[in-house]
Amino acid sequence: MTVLTERDAPTPDGINPARARRVVRALYTGPALTAAALSAPLLTLPDDAKGGSALPGAVPLAGIPATVARWAELGIAGVKAFAYGHDRDGRATGALAPGNRMVATIAAVKDIAPDTAVTTEVCGCSWTDHGQCVLRTDEGGIDLDATYQLMADMAVQHADAGADVVSPTAMLDGSIRVVRQALDAAGHRDVGVNPNLAIHTTLYGPFKTLMNTDPRAGHRRGLQLEPGRADRDTITQARRWITEGADSLTLQPVMTAVDVLVRLRDDQRVPIVAYSTSGEWAALQALGTSGMVEYLTMLKRAGADQVLTFAAEAAAQYLEAGRA
């Protein structure tokens, strides 16, 4: 048998890239980005919020029906709800107040678009007066028991209101187990738990400013993954979350962590949400809508099952027009 080396092999002539005929190229294009692969952040602002927001999906409660109906019509499959907290104090009591802004947000989404999947942020940052994700002891340390209880109670409250998935944000070992057990005990075994794998970054800035969640300490280091070790530490944390009962995972921010997304996809078979955070929105606008779609398609190709992005509406409109 003759074995040809690369040097000996004949040089192809003529057309290749999957052959140029349109019908043949269509066979090999691979999975296309669809609106159903996109979810949109929904940021509920106070009713007296002044002016429009630079972030899509940031609306007062009265603006939710029109916004969500528009997204559902475009085929956007889900929203992740964040609420501008009220009655803030050191124990985040507003987070559990009956009918609070998050509860009202969930109800408003489900009323107008019952088939839209609602994921909620389960975190103290919008509800504490110090802006931290966790509750603190009098000495300034993390009050683990109280924080676990807050997260569990928030998760059950959101599920009671109609949330389909809860997303614990404070990265505390043991917190996912507590949330899962609380949901099960409350009869919400079919509500998913999707913890955040949050890497420290400046790309959360616009969200923190708009929602007034910037911590007094100036950062959340120690409660987020260090960017220089994210490729390794994300895998370790993801395995812990799955062991504790997570059904899916969110990686954020994804623009500066595509390498992490690829490694995470290779390591995990659970659904992965890639969150294109608020600080990425300005960069995506500079790309133009066609560039946004290319970027979001890349995230799908890199391993995301769902992409959570402020560009969801613009991208879905572009896809609906058949320009992709």
PDB file of C-alpha atoms in Angstrom:
ATOM      1  CA  MET A   1       0.000   0.000   0.000  1.00  0.00           C
ATOM      2  CA  THR A   2       1.337   3.428  -0.933  1.00  0.00           C
ATOM      3  CA  VAL A   3       1.069   6.053   1.785  1.00  0.00           C
ATOM      4  CA  LEU A   4       1.172   9.631   0.604  1.00  0.00           C
ATOM      5  CA  THR A   5       2.673  12.260   2.839  1.00  0.00           C
ATOM      6  CA  GLU A   6       1.250  15.760   2.921  1.00  0.00           C
ATOM      7  CA  ARG A   7       4.075  16.855   0.631  1.00  0.00           C
ATOM      8  CA  ASP A   8       3.432  14.022  -1.845  1.00  0.00           C
ATOM      9  CA  ALA A   9      -0.351  14.391  -1.955  1.00  0.00           C
ATOM     10  CA  PRO A  10      -1.727  16.059  -5.062  1.00  0.00           C
ATOM     11  CA  THR A  11      -2.676  19.702  -4.702  1.00  0.00           C
ATOM     12  CA  PRO A  12      -6.456  20.141  -5.163  1.00  0.00           C
ATOM     13  CA  ASP A  13      -7.561  22.459  -7.908  1.00  0.00           C
ATOM     14  CA  GLY A  14     -10.809  24.330  -8.176  1.00  0.00           C
ATOM     15  CA  ILE A  15     -13.664  25.063  -5.807  1.00  0.00           C
ATOM     16  CA  ASN A  16     -13.716  23.683  -2.284  1.00  0.00           C
ATOM     17  CA  PRO A  17     -15.152  25.301   0.773  1.00  0.00           C
ATOM     18  CA  ALA A  18     -17.818  22.637   0.993  1.00  0.00           C
ATOM     19  CA  ARG A  19     -18.299  23.222  -2.735  1.00  0.00           C
ATOM     20  CA  ALA A  20     -19.815  26.489  -3.810  1.00  0.00           C
ATOM     21  CA  ARG A  21     -23.329  25.473  -4.783  1.00  0.00           C
ATOM     22  CA  ARG A  22     -25.864  26.991  -2.418  1.00  0.00           C
ATOM     23  CA  VAL A  23     -27.773  23.726  -1.935  1.00  0.00           C
ATOM     24  CA  VAL A  24     -24.565  21.910  -0.995  1.00  0.00           C
ATOM     25  CA  ARG A  25     -23.366  24.634   1.378  1.00  0.00           C
ATOM     26  CA  ALA A  26     -26.752  24.469   3.094  1.00  0.00           C
ATOM     27  CA  LEU A  27     -26.019  20.860   4.019  1.00  0.00           C
ATOM     28  CA  TYR A  28     -22.955  21.787   6.036  1.00  0.00           C
ATOM     29  CA  THR A  29     -23.669  25.165   7.615  1.00  0.00           C
ATOM     30  CA  GLY A  30     -24.068  23.702  11.114  1.00  0.00           C
ATOM     31  CA  PRO A  31     -26.533  24.798  13.785  1.00  0.00           C
ATOM     32  CA  ALA A  32     -27.829  28.293  13.124  1.00  0.00           C
ATOM     33  CA  LEU A  33     -28.466  30.876  15.821  1.00  0.00           C
ATOM     34  CA  THR A  34     -32.189  31.222  16.519  1.00  0.00           C
ATOM     35  CA  ALA A  35     -34.215  33.541  18.694  1.00  0.00           C
ATOM     36  CA  ALA A  36     -35.111  30.537  20.851  1.00  0.00           C
ATOM     37  CA  ALA A  37     -31.439  30.282  21.836  1.00  0.00           C
ATOM     38  CA  LEU A  38     -31.586  33.794  23.307  1.00  0.00           C
ATOM     39  CA  SER A  39     -32.755  35.054  26.669  1.00  0.00           C
ATOM     40  CA  ALA A  40     -32.963  38.703  27.679  1.00  0.00           C
ATOM     41  CA  PRO A  41     -32.152  40.364  31.010  1.00  0.00           C
ATOM     42  CA  LEU A  42     -35.235  42.098  32.414  1.00  0.00           C
ATOM     43  CA  LEU A  43     -34.314  44.833  34.890  1.00  0.00           C
ATOM     44  CA  THR A  44     -37.315  46.163  36.813  1.00  0.00           C
ATOM     45  CA  LEU A  45     -36.763  49.776  37.833  1.00  0.00           C
ATOM     46  CA  PRO A  46     -38.689  51.948  40.311  1.00  0.00           C
ATOM     47  CA  ASP A  47     -41.838  53.471  38.889  1.00  0.00           C
ATOM     48  CA  ASP A  48     -40.361  56.958  39.267  1.00  0.00           C
ATOM     49  CA  ALA A  49     -37.129  56.135  37.397  1.00  0.00           C
ATOM     50  CA  LYS A  50     -36.114  59.162  35.349  1.00  0.00           C
ATOM     51  CA  GLY A  51     -35.673  58.893  31.586  1.00  0.00           C
ATOM     52  CA  GLY A  52     -34.768  55.921  29.449  1.00  0.00           C
ATOM     53  CA  SER A  53     -32.022  53.460  30.308  1.00  0.00           C
ATOM     54  CA  ALA A  54     -28.953  52.762  28.215  1.00  0.00           C
ATOM     55  CA  LEU A  55     -29.578  49.057  28.811  1.00  0.00           C
ATOM     56  CA  PRO A  56     -32.318  47.273  26.833  1.00  0.00           C
ATOM     57  CA  GLY A  57     -34.905  45.613  29.044  1.00  0.00           C
ATOM     58  CA  ALA A  58     -34.530  48.062  31.914  1.00  0.00           C
ATOM     59  CA  VAL A  59     -38.102  49.248  32.512  1.00  0.00           C
ATOM     60  CA  PRO A  60     -40.461  50.103  35.363  1.00  0.00           C
ATOM     61  CA  LEU A  61     -43.069  47.517  36.292  1.00  0.00           C
ATOM     62  CA  ALA A  62     -45.671  49.144  34.050  1.00  0.00           C
ATOM     63  CA  GLY A  63     -43.377  48.689  31.059  1.00  0.00           C
ATOM     64  CA  ILE A  64     -42.968  44.936  31.461  1.00  0.00           C
ATOM     65  CA  PRO A  65     -46.066  43.770  29.537  1.00  0.00           C
ATOM     66  CA  ALA A  66     -45.170  45.630  26.333  1.00  0.00           C
ATOM     67  CA  THR A  67     -41.501  44.657  26.557  1.00  0.00           C
ATOM     68  CA  VAL A  68     -42.073  40.972  27.226  1.00  0.00           C
ATOM     69  CA  ALA A  69     -44.877  40.694  24.649  1.00  0.00           C
ATOM     70  CA  ARG A  70     -42.522  42.136  22.033  1.00  0.00           C
ATOM     71  CA  TRP A  71     -39.787  39.655  22.968  1.00  0.00           C
ATOM     72  CA  ALA A  72     -42.188  36.702  22.932  1.00  0.00           C
ATOM     73  CA  GLU A  73     -43.437  37.706  19.482  1.00  0.00           C
ATOM     74  CA  LEU A  74     -39.837  37.629  18.262  1.00  0.00           C
ATOM     75  CA  GLY A  75     -39.394  34.115  19.665  1.00  0.00           C
ATOM     76  CA  ILE A  76     -37.024  34.973  22.522  1.00  0.00           C
ATOM     77  CA  ALA A  77     -37.357  31.989  24.815  1.00  0.00           C
ATOM     78  CA  GLY A  78     -36.618  33.366  28.266  1.00  0.00           C
ATOM     79  CA  VAL A  79     -35.924  36.278  30.561  1.00  0.00           C
ATOM     80  CA  LYS A  80     -33.734  36.611  33.589  1.00  0.00           C
ATOM     81  CA  ALA A  81     -35.400  38.923  36.074  1.00  0.00           C
ATOM     82  CA  PHE A  82     -33.536  41.405  38.238  1.00  0.00           C
ATOM     83  CA  ALA A  83     -35.305  43.865  40.508  1.00  0.00           C
ATOM     84  CA  TYR A  84     -34.192  47.247  41.808  1.00  0.00           C
ATOM     85  CA  GLY A  85     -34.476  46.601  45.531  1.00  0.00           C
ATOM     86  CA  HIS A  86     -36.492  48.672  47.953  1.00  0.00           C
ATOM     87  CA  ASP A  87     -36.628  48.980  51.740  1.00  0.00           C
ATOM     88  CA  ARG A  88     -32.945  48.111  51.867  1.00  0.00           C
ATOM     89  CA  ASP A  89     -31.344  47.300  55.187  1.00  0.00           C
ATOM     90  CA  GLY A  90     -28.543  45.185  56.600  1.00  0.00           C
ATOM     91  CA  ARG A  91     -30.668  42.016  56.626  1.00  0.00           C
ATOM     92  CA  ALA A  92     -32.223  42.379  53.150  1.00  0.00           C
ATOM     93  CA  THR A  93     -35.725  42.192  54.586  1.00  0.00           C
ATOM     94  CA  GLY A  94     -37.226  43.795  51.472  1.00  0.00           C
ATOM     95  CA  ALA A  95     -36.189  40.732  49.484  1.00  0.00           C
ATOM     96  CA  LEU A  96     -38.837  38.695  51.307  1.00  0.00           C
ATOM     97  CA  ALA A  97     -41.565  41.324  51.601  1.00  0.00           C
ATOM     98  CA  PRO A  98     -44.887  40.033  50.203  1.00  0.00           C
ATOM     99  CA  GLY A  99     -45.511  41.339  46.712  1.00  0.00           C
ATOM    100  CA  ASN A 100     -42.083  42.953  46.400  1.00  0.00           C
ATOM    101  CA  ARG A 101     -40.754  44.184  43.063  1.00  0.00           C
ATOM    102  CA  MET A 102     -39.300  40.795  42.082  1.00  0.00           C
ATOM    103  CA  VAL A 103     -42.531  38.958  42.878  1.00  0.00           C
ATOM    104  CA  ALA A 104     -44.481  41.530  40.870  1.00  0.00           C
ATOM    105  CA  THR A 105     -42.033  41.162  37.973  1.00  0.00           C
ATOM    106  CA  ILE A 106     -42.476  37.384  37.806  1.00  0.00           C
ATOM    107  CA  ALA A 107     -46.255  37.729  37.878  1.00  0.00           C
ATOM    108  CA  ALA A 108     -46.207  40.394  35.146  1.00  0.00           C
ATOM    109  CA  VAL A 109     -44.091  38.232  32.828  1.00  0.00           C
ATOM    110  CA  LYS A 110     -46.165  35.101  33.342  1.00  0.00           C
ATOM    111  CA  ASP A 111     -49.405  37.022  32.886  1.00  0.00           C
ATOM    112  CA  ILE A 112     -48.434  38.341  29.458  1.00  0.00           C
ATOM    113  CA  ALA A 113     -46.239  35.447  28.244  1.00  0.00           C
ATOM    114  CA  PRO A 114     -46.845  32.237  30.215  1.00  0.00           C
ATOM    115  CA  ASP A 115     -44.599  30.211  27.899  1.00  0.00           C
ATOM    116  CA  THR A 116     -41.602  32.469  28.470  1.00  0.00           C
ATOM    117  CA  ALA A 117     -39.113  30.828  30.836  1.00  0.00           C
ATOM    118  CA  VAL A 118     -38.456  33.040  33.845  1.00  0.00           C
ATOM    119  CA  THR A 119     -35.160  32.796  35.707  1.00  0.00           C
ATOM    120  CA  THR A 120     -34.651  34.978  38.765  1.00  0.00           C
ATOM    121  CA  GLU A 121     -31.622  36.384  40.509  1.00  0.00           C
ATOM    122  CA  VAL A 122     -31.404  35.043  44.066  1.00  0.00           C
ATOM    123  CA  CYS A 123     -28.987  37.371  45.807  1.00  0.00           C
ATOM    124  CA  GLY A 124     -28.837  39.961  48.550  1.00  0.00           C
ATOM    125  CA  CYS A 125     -27.068  42.663  46.543  1.00  0.00           C
ATOM    126  CA  SER A 126     -30.260  44.486  45.460  1.00  0.00           C
ATOM    127  CA  TRP A 127     -31.715  44.366  48.942  1.00  0.00           C
ATOM    128  CA  THR A 128     -28.858  45.077  51.378  1.00  0.00           C
ATOM    129  CA  ASP A 129     -27.953  48.643  52.253  1.00  0.00           C
ATOM    130  CA  HIS A 130     -24.263  47.772  51.896  1.00  0.00           C
ATOM    131  CA  GLY A 131     -24.692  46.260  48.425  1.00  0.00           C
ATOM    132  CA  GLN A 132     -23.114  42.933  49.274  1.00  0.00           C
ATOM    133  CA  CYS A 133     -24.487  39.615  48.030  1.00  0.00           C
ATOM    134  CA  VAL A 134     -24.284  38.220  51.550  1.00  0.00           C
ATOM    135  CA  LEU A 135     -25.435  39.145  55.031  1.00  0.00           C
ATOM    136  CA  ARG A 136     -22.770  40.260  57.481  1.00  0.00           C
ATOM    137  CA  THR A 137     -22.106  39.567  61.139  1.00  0.00           C
ATOM    138  CA  ASP A 138     -21.646  42.423  63.587  1.00  0.00           C
ATOM    139  CA  GLU A 139     -17.915  41.853  63.245  1.00  0.00           C
ATOM    140  CA  GLY A 140     -18.066  42.218  59.454  1.00  0.00           C
ATOM    141  CA  GLY A 141     -17.698  38.576  58.489  1.00  0.00           C
ATOM    142  CA  ILE A 142     -20.119  36.575  56.369  1.00  0.00           C
ATOM    143  CA  ASP A 143     -23.141  35.360  58.316  1.00  0.00           C
ATOM    144  CA  LEU A 144     -23.340  32.025  56.505  1.00  0.00           C
ATOM    145  CA  ASP A 145     -26.425  30.613  58.207  1.00  0.00           C
ATOM    146  CA  ALA A 146     -28.428  33.794  57.684  1.00  0.00           C
ATOM    147  CA  THR A 147     -27.272  34.131  54.071  1.00  0.00           C
ATOM    148  CA  TYR A 148     -28.193  30.524  53.313  1.00  0.00           C
ATOM    149  CA  GLN A 149     -31.623  31.094  54.839  1.00  0.00           C
ATOM    150  CA  LEU A 150     -32.125  34.294  52.839  1.00  0.00           C
ATOM    151  CA  MET A 151     -31.236  32.544  49.589  1.00  0.00           C
ATOM    152  CA  ALA A 152     -33.488  29.587  50.374  1.00  0.00           C
ATOM    153  CA  ASP A 153     -36.433  31.811  51.303  1.00  0.00           C
ATOM    154  CA  MET A 154     -35.967  33.989  48.211  1.00  0.00           C
ATOM    155  CA  ALA A 155     -35.861  30.912  45.978  1.00  0.00           C
ATOM    156  CA  VAL A 156     -39.100  29.538  47.405  1.00  0.00           C
ATOM    157  CA  GLN A 157     -40.794  32.939  47.194  1.00  0.00           C
ATOM    158  CA  HIS A 158     -39.809  33.273  43.528  1.00  0.00           C
ATOM    159  CA  ALA A 159     -40.977  29.737  42.750  1.00  0.00           C
ATOM    160  CA  ASP A 160     -44.285  30.410  44.504  1.00  0.00           C
ATOM    161  CA  ALA A 161     -44.707  33.460  42.262  1.00  0.00           C
ATOM    162  CA  GLY A 162     -44.150  31.401  39.108  1.00  0.00           C
ATOM    163  CA  ALA A 163     -40.407  31.388  38.431  1.00  0.00           C
ATOM    164  CA  ASP A 164     -39.211  28.416  36.389  1.00  0.00           C
ATOM    165  CA  VAL A 165     -35.544  28.619  37.410  1.00  0.00           C
ATOM    166  CA  VAL A 166     -33.764  30.335  40.294  1.00  0.00           C
ATOM    167  CA  SER A 167     -30.210  31.543  39.947  1.00  0.00           C
ATOM    168  CA  PRO A 168     -28.215  31.862  43.184  1.00  0.00           C
ATOM    169  CA  THR A 169     -25.549  34.495  42.680  1.00  0.00           C
ATOM    170  CA  ALA A 170     -23.573  34.593  45.937  1.00  0.00           C
ATOM    171  CA  MET A 171     -20.871  32.003  45.328  1.00  0.00           C
ATOM    172  CA  LEU A 172     -20.921  30.216  48.674  1.00  0.00           C
ATOM    173  CA  ASP A 173     -20.171  26.511  48.933  1.00  0.00           C
ATOM    174  CA  GLY A 174     -23.225  24.772  50.358  1.00  0.00           C
ATOM    175  CA  SER A 175     -25.680  27.408  49.135  1.00  0.00           C
ATOM    176  CA  ILE A 176     -26.898  25.387  46.149  1.00  0.00           C
ATOM    177  CA  ARG A 177     -27.661  22.406  48.363  1.00  0.00           C
ATOM    178  CA  VAL A 178     -29.656  24.607  50.733  1.00  0.00           C
ATOM    179  CA  VAL A 179     -31.646  26.173  47.891  1.00  0.00           C
ATOM    180  CA  ARG A 180     -32.368  22.805  46.261  1.00  0.00           C
ATOM    181  CA  GLN A 181     -33.541  21.310  49.553  1.00  0.00           C
ATOM    182  CA  ALA A 182     -35.776  24.327  50.253  1.00  0.00           C
ATOM    183  CA  LEU A 183     -37.412  24.130  46.829  1.00  0.00           C
ATOM    184  CA  ASP A 184     -38.021  20.401  47.186  1.00  0.00           C
ATOM    185  CA  ALA A 185     -39.495  20.797  50.668  1.00  0.00           C
ATOM    186  CA  ALA A 186     -41.858  23.502  49.347  1.00  0.00           C
ATOM    187  CA  GLY A 187     -43.114  21.247  46.540  1.00  0.00           C
ATOM    188  CA  HIS A 188     -41.083  22.881  43.762  1.00  0.00           C
ATOM    189  CA  ARG A 189     -39.142  19.857  42.560  1.00  0.00           C
ATOM    190  CA  ASP A 190     -39.679  20.966  38.961  1.00  0.00           C
ATOM    191  CA  VAL A 191     -38.072  24.385  39.478  1.00  0.00           C
ATOM    192  CA  GLY A 192     -34.477  24.446  38.249  1.00  0.00           C
ATOM    193  CA  VAL A 193     -31.411  25.747  40.069  1.00  0.00           C
ATOM    194  CA  ASN A 194     -28.922  27.598  37.888  1.00  0.00           C
ATOM    195  CA  PRO A 195     -26.017  29.028  39.900  1.00  0.00           C
ATOM    196  CA  ASN A 196     -23.719  31.696  38.533  1.00  0.00           C
ATOM    197  CA  LEU A 197     -20.064  31.061  37.827  1.00  0.00           C
ATOM    198  CA  ALA A 198     -19.161  34.719  38.203  1.00  0.00           C
ATOM    199  CA  ILE A 199     -15.681  35.889  37.248  1.00  0.00           C
ATOM    200  CA  HIS A 200     -14.481  39.188  38.695  1.00  0.00           C
ATOM    201  CA  THR A 201     -14.590  41.887  36.011  1.00  0.00           C
ATOM    202  CA  THR A 202     -15.329  45.508  35.216  1.00  0.00           C
ATOM    203  CA  LEU A 203     -17.960  44.311  32.734  1.00  0.00           C
ATOM    204  CA  TYR A 204     -20.686  44.355  35.410  1.00  0.00           C
ATOM    205  CA  GLY A 205     -20.315  48.136  35.793  1.00  0.00           C
ATOM    206  CA  PRO A 206     -23.342  49.532  33.924  1.00  0.00           C
ATOM    207  CA  PHE A 207     -25.695  47.070  35.639  1.00  0.00           C
ATOM    208  CA  LYS A 208     -24.314  47.839  39.106  1.00  0.00           C
ATOM    209  CA  THR A 209     -24.660  51.573  38.525  1.00  0.00           C
ATOM    210  CA  LEU A 210     -28.206  51.361  37.158  1.00  0.00           C
ATOM    211  CA  MET A 211     -29.452  48.930  39.810  1.00  0.00           C
ATOM    212  CA  ASN A 212     -27.487  50.506  42.683  1.00  0.00           C
ATOM    213  CA  THR A 213     -25.748  47.242  43.606  1.00  0.00           C
ATOM    214  CA  ASP A 214     -22.167  48.466  43.751  1.00  0.00           C
ATOM    215  CA  PRO A 215     -20.915  47.295  47.150  1.00  0.00           C
ATOM    216  CA  ARG A 216     -19.510  49.809  49.583  1.00  0.00           C
ATOM    217  CA  ALA A 217     -16.336  47.732  49.615  1.00  0.00           C
ATOM    218  CA  GLY A 218     -15.895  48.614  45.947  1.00  0.00           C
ATOM    219  CA  HIS A 219     -15.614  45.030  44.703  1.00  0.00           C
ATOM    220  CA  ARG A 220     -16.755  41.458  45.371  1.00  0.00           C
ATOM    221  CA  ARG A 221     -13.405  39.724  45.383  1.00  0.00           C
ATOM    222  CA  GLY A 222     -13.629  36.617  47.532  1.00  0.00           C
ATOM    223  CA  LEU A 223     -17.196  36.084  46.309  1.00  0.00           C
ATOM    224  CA  GLN A 224     -16.235  35.843  42.630  1.00  0.00           C
ATOM    225  CA  LEU A 225     -13.673  33.845  40.691  1.00  0.00           C
ATOM    226  CA  GLU A 226     -10.319  35.444  39.996  1.00  0.00           C
ATOM    227  CA  PRO A 227      -9.871  36.043  36.241  1.00  0.00           C
ATOM    228  CA  GLY A 228      -6.293  34.784  36.175  1.00  0.00           C
ATOM    229  CA  ARG A 229      -7.389  31.391  37.491  1.00  0.00           C
ATOM    230  CA  ALA A 230     -10.827  31.261  35.908  1.00  0.00           C
ATOM    231  CA  ASP A 231      -9.982  28.458  33.489  1.00  0.00           C
ATOM    232  CA  ARG A 232      -9.222  26.107  36.403  1.00  0.00           C
ATOM    233  CA  ASP A 233     -11.382  27.428  39.218  1.00  0.00           C
ATOM    234  CA  THR A 234     -14.546  27.540  37.103  1.00  0.00           C
ATOM    235  CA  ILE A 235     -14.300  23.793  36.475  1.00  0.00           C
ATOM    236  CA  THR A 236     -13.772  23.097  40.173  1.00  0.00           C
ATOM    237  CA  GLN A 237     -16.731  25.271  41.176  1.00  0.00           C
ATOM    238  CA  ALA A 238     -18.992  23.860  38.479  1.00  0.00           C
ATOM    239  CA  ARG A 239     -18.389  20.327  39.727  1.00  0.00           C
ATOM    240  CA  ARG A 240     -19.226  21.422  43.277  1.00  0.00           C
ATOM    241  CA  TRP A 241     -22.464  23.069  42.145  1.00  0.00           C
ATOM    242  CA  ILE A 242     -23.548  19.958  40.242  1.00  0.00           C
ATOM    243  CA  THR A 243     -22.776  17.781  43.266  1.00  0.00           C
ATOM    244  CA  GLU A 244     -24.891  20.105  45.419  1.00  0.00           C
ATOM    245  CA  GLY A 245     -27.883  19.829  43.075  1.00  0.00           C
ATOM    246  CA  ALA A 246     -27.530  22.390  40.275  1.00  0.00           C
ATOM    247  CA  ASP A 247     -29.402  21.523  37.080  1.00  0.00           C
ATOM    248  CA  SER A 248     -27.598  24.017  34.825  1.00  0.00           C
ATOM    249  CA  LEU A 249     -24.911  26.697  35.027  1.00  0.00           C
ATOM    250  CA  THR A 250     -24.418  30.323  34.009  1.00  0.00           C
ATOM    251  CA  LEU A 251     -20.969  31.620  33.087  1.00  0.00           C
ATOM    252  CA  GLN A 252     -20.408  35.375  33.284  1.00  0.00           C
ATOM    253  CA  PRO A 253     -19.032  37.533  31.782  1.00  0.00           C
ATOM    254  CA  VAL A 254     -18.523  35.526  28.627  1.00  0.00           C
ATOM    255  CA  MET A 255     -16.840  38.049  26.321  1.00  0.00           C
ATOM    256  CA  THR A 256     -13.552  37.750  28.237  1.00  0.00           C
ATOM    257  CA  ALA A 257     -14.023  34.082  29.132  1.00  0.00           C
ATOM    258  CA  VAL A 258     -14.724  32.247  25.880  1.00  0.00           C
ATOM    259  CA  ASP A 259     -11.745  29.991  26.651  1.00  0.00           C
ATOM    260  CA  VAL A 260     -13.433  29.130  29.956  1.00  0.00           C
ATOM    261  CA  LEU A 261     -16.721  28.420  28.176  1.00  0.00           C
ATOM    262  CA  VAL A 262     -14.987  25.930  25.862  1.00  0.00           C
ATOM    263  CA  ARG A 263     -13.331  24.151  28.796  1.00  0.00           C
ATOM    264  CA  LEU A 264     -16.550  24.144  30.787  1.00  0.00           C
ATOM    265  CA  ARG A 265     -18.459  22.624  27.866  1.00  0.00           C
ATOM    266  CA  ASP A 266     -15.821  19.901  27.522  1.00  0.00           C
ATOM    267  CA  ASP A 267     -16.122  19.108  31.235  1.00  0.00           C
ATOM    268  CA  GLN A 268     -19.891  19.332  31.748  1.00  0.00           C
ATOM    269  CA  ARG A 269     -22.925  17.895  29.990  1.00  0.00           C
ATOM    270  CA  VAL A 270     -25.503  20.032  31.842  1.00  0.00           C
ATOM    271  CA  PRO A 271     -27.044  23.041  30.079  1.00  0.00           C
ATOM    272  CA  ILE A 272     -24.798  26.105  30.093  1.00  0.00           C
ATOM    273  CA  VAL A 273     -25.983  29.702  29.827  1.00  0.00           C
ATOM    274  CA  ALA A 274     -23.435  32.216  28.527  1.00  0.00           C
ATOM    275  CA  TYR A 275     -24.212  35.646  30.001  1.00  0.00           C
ATOM    276  CA  SER A 276     -23.105  38.588  27.889  1.00  0.00           C
ATOM    277  CA  THR A 277     -23.172  41.139  30.691  1.00  0.00           C
ATOM    278  CA  SER A 278     -24.035  44.834  30.731  1.00  0.00           C
ATOM    279  CA  GLY A 279     -20.514  46.047  30.055  1.00  0.00           C
ATOM    280  CA  GLU A 280     -20.483  44.132  26.780  1.00  0.00           C
ATOM    281  CA  TRP A 281     -23.494  46.002  25.398  1.00  0.00           C
ATOM    282  CA  ALA A 282     -21.527  49.077  24.290  1.00  0.00           C
ATOM    283  CA  ALA A 283     -19.005  46.887  22.476  1.00  0.00           C
ATOM    284  CA  LEU A 284     -21.770  44.943  20.749  1.00  0.00           C
ATOM    285  CA  GLN A 285     -23.433  48.155  19.597  1.00  0.00           C
ATOM    286  CA  ALA A 286     -20.154  49.182  17.998  1.00  0.00           C
ATOM    287  CA  LEU A 287     -20.135  45.905  16.062  1.00  0.00           C
ATOM    288  CA  GLY A 288     -23.541  46.595  14.539  1.00  0.00           C
ATOM    289  CA  THR A 289     -26.367  44.076  14.521  1.00  0.00           C
ATOM    290  CA  SER A 290     -24.720  41.723  12.042  1.00  0.00           C
ATOM    291  CA  GLY A 291     -21.606  41.699  14.219  1.00  0.00           C
ATOM    292  CA  MET A 292     -23.750  41.006  17.289  1.00  0.00           C
ATOM    293  CA  VAL A 293     -25.245  37.978  15.591  1.00  0.00           C
ATOM    294  CA  GLU A 294     -21.805  36.691  14.611  1.00  0.00           C
ATOM    295  CA  TYR A 295     -20.644  37.083  18.207  1.00  0.00           C
ATOM    296  CA  LEU A 296     -23.688  35.332  19.672  1.00  0.00           C
ATOM    297  CA  THR A 297     -23.335  32.543  17.106  1.00  0.00           C
ATOM    298  CA  MET A 298     -19.739  32.087  18.237  1.00  0.00           C
ATOM    299  CA  LEU A 299     -20.908  31.654  21.829  1.00  0.00           C
ATOM    300  CA  LYS A 300     -23.299  28.921  20.710  1.00  0.00           C
ATOM    301  CA  ARG A 301     -20.520  27.269  18.744  1.00  0.00           C
ATOM    302  CA  ALA A 302     -18.213  27.474  21.779  1.00  0.00           C
ATOM    303  CA  GLY A 303     -20.676  25.465  23.838  1.00  0.00           C
ATOM    304  CA  ALA A 304     -23.493  27.651  25.174  1.00  0.00           C
ATOM    305  CA  ASP A 305     -26.955  26.093  25.152  1.00  0.00           C
ATOM    306  CA  GLN A 306     -28.569  29.465  25.813  1.00  0.00           C
ATOM    307  CA  VAL A 307     -27.171  32.988  25.513  1.00  0.00           C
ATOM    308  CA  LEU A 308     -28.371  35.636  27.960  1.00  0.00           C
ATOM    309  CA  THR A 309     -27.696  39.003  26.364  1.00  0.00           C
ATOM    310  CA  PHE A 310     -28.818  42.607  26.239  1.00  0.00           C
ATOM    311  CA  ALA A 311     -28.563  42.185  22.455  1.00  0.00           C
ATOM    312  CA  ALA A 312     -31.365  39.593  22.389  1.00  0.00           C
ATOM    313  CA  GLU A 313     -34.030  41.850  20.896  1.00  0.00           C
ATOM    314  CA  ALA A 314     -31.769  43.402  18.275  1.00  0.00           C
ATOM    315  CA  ALA A 315     -30.419  39.992  17.271  1.00  0.00           C
ATOM    316  CA  ALA A 316     -33.885  38.409  17.145  1.00  0.00           C
ATOM    317  CA  GLN A 317     -35.163  41.209  14.914  1.00  0.00           C
ATOM    318  CA  TYR A 318     -32.205  40.684  12.594  1.00  0.00           C
ATOM    319  CA  LEU A 319     -32.834  36.937  12.465  1.00  0.00           C
ATOM    320  CA  GLU A 320     -36.554  37.455  11.832  1.00  0.00           C
ATOM    321  CA  ALA A 321     -35.703  39.659   8.858  1.00  0.00           C
ATOM    322  CA  GLY A 322     -33.690  36.770   7.428  1.00  0.00           C
ATOM    323  CA  ARG A 323     -30.453  38.711   7.247  1.00  0.00           C
ATOM    324  CA  ALA A 324     -28.291  36.211   9.127  1.00  0.00           C
TER     325      ALA A 324
END
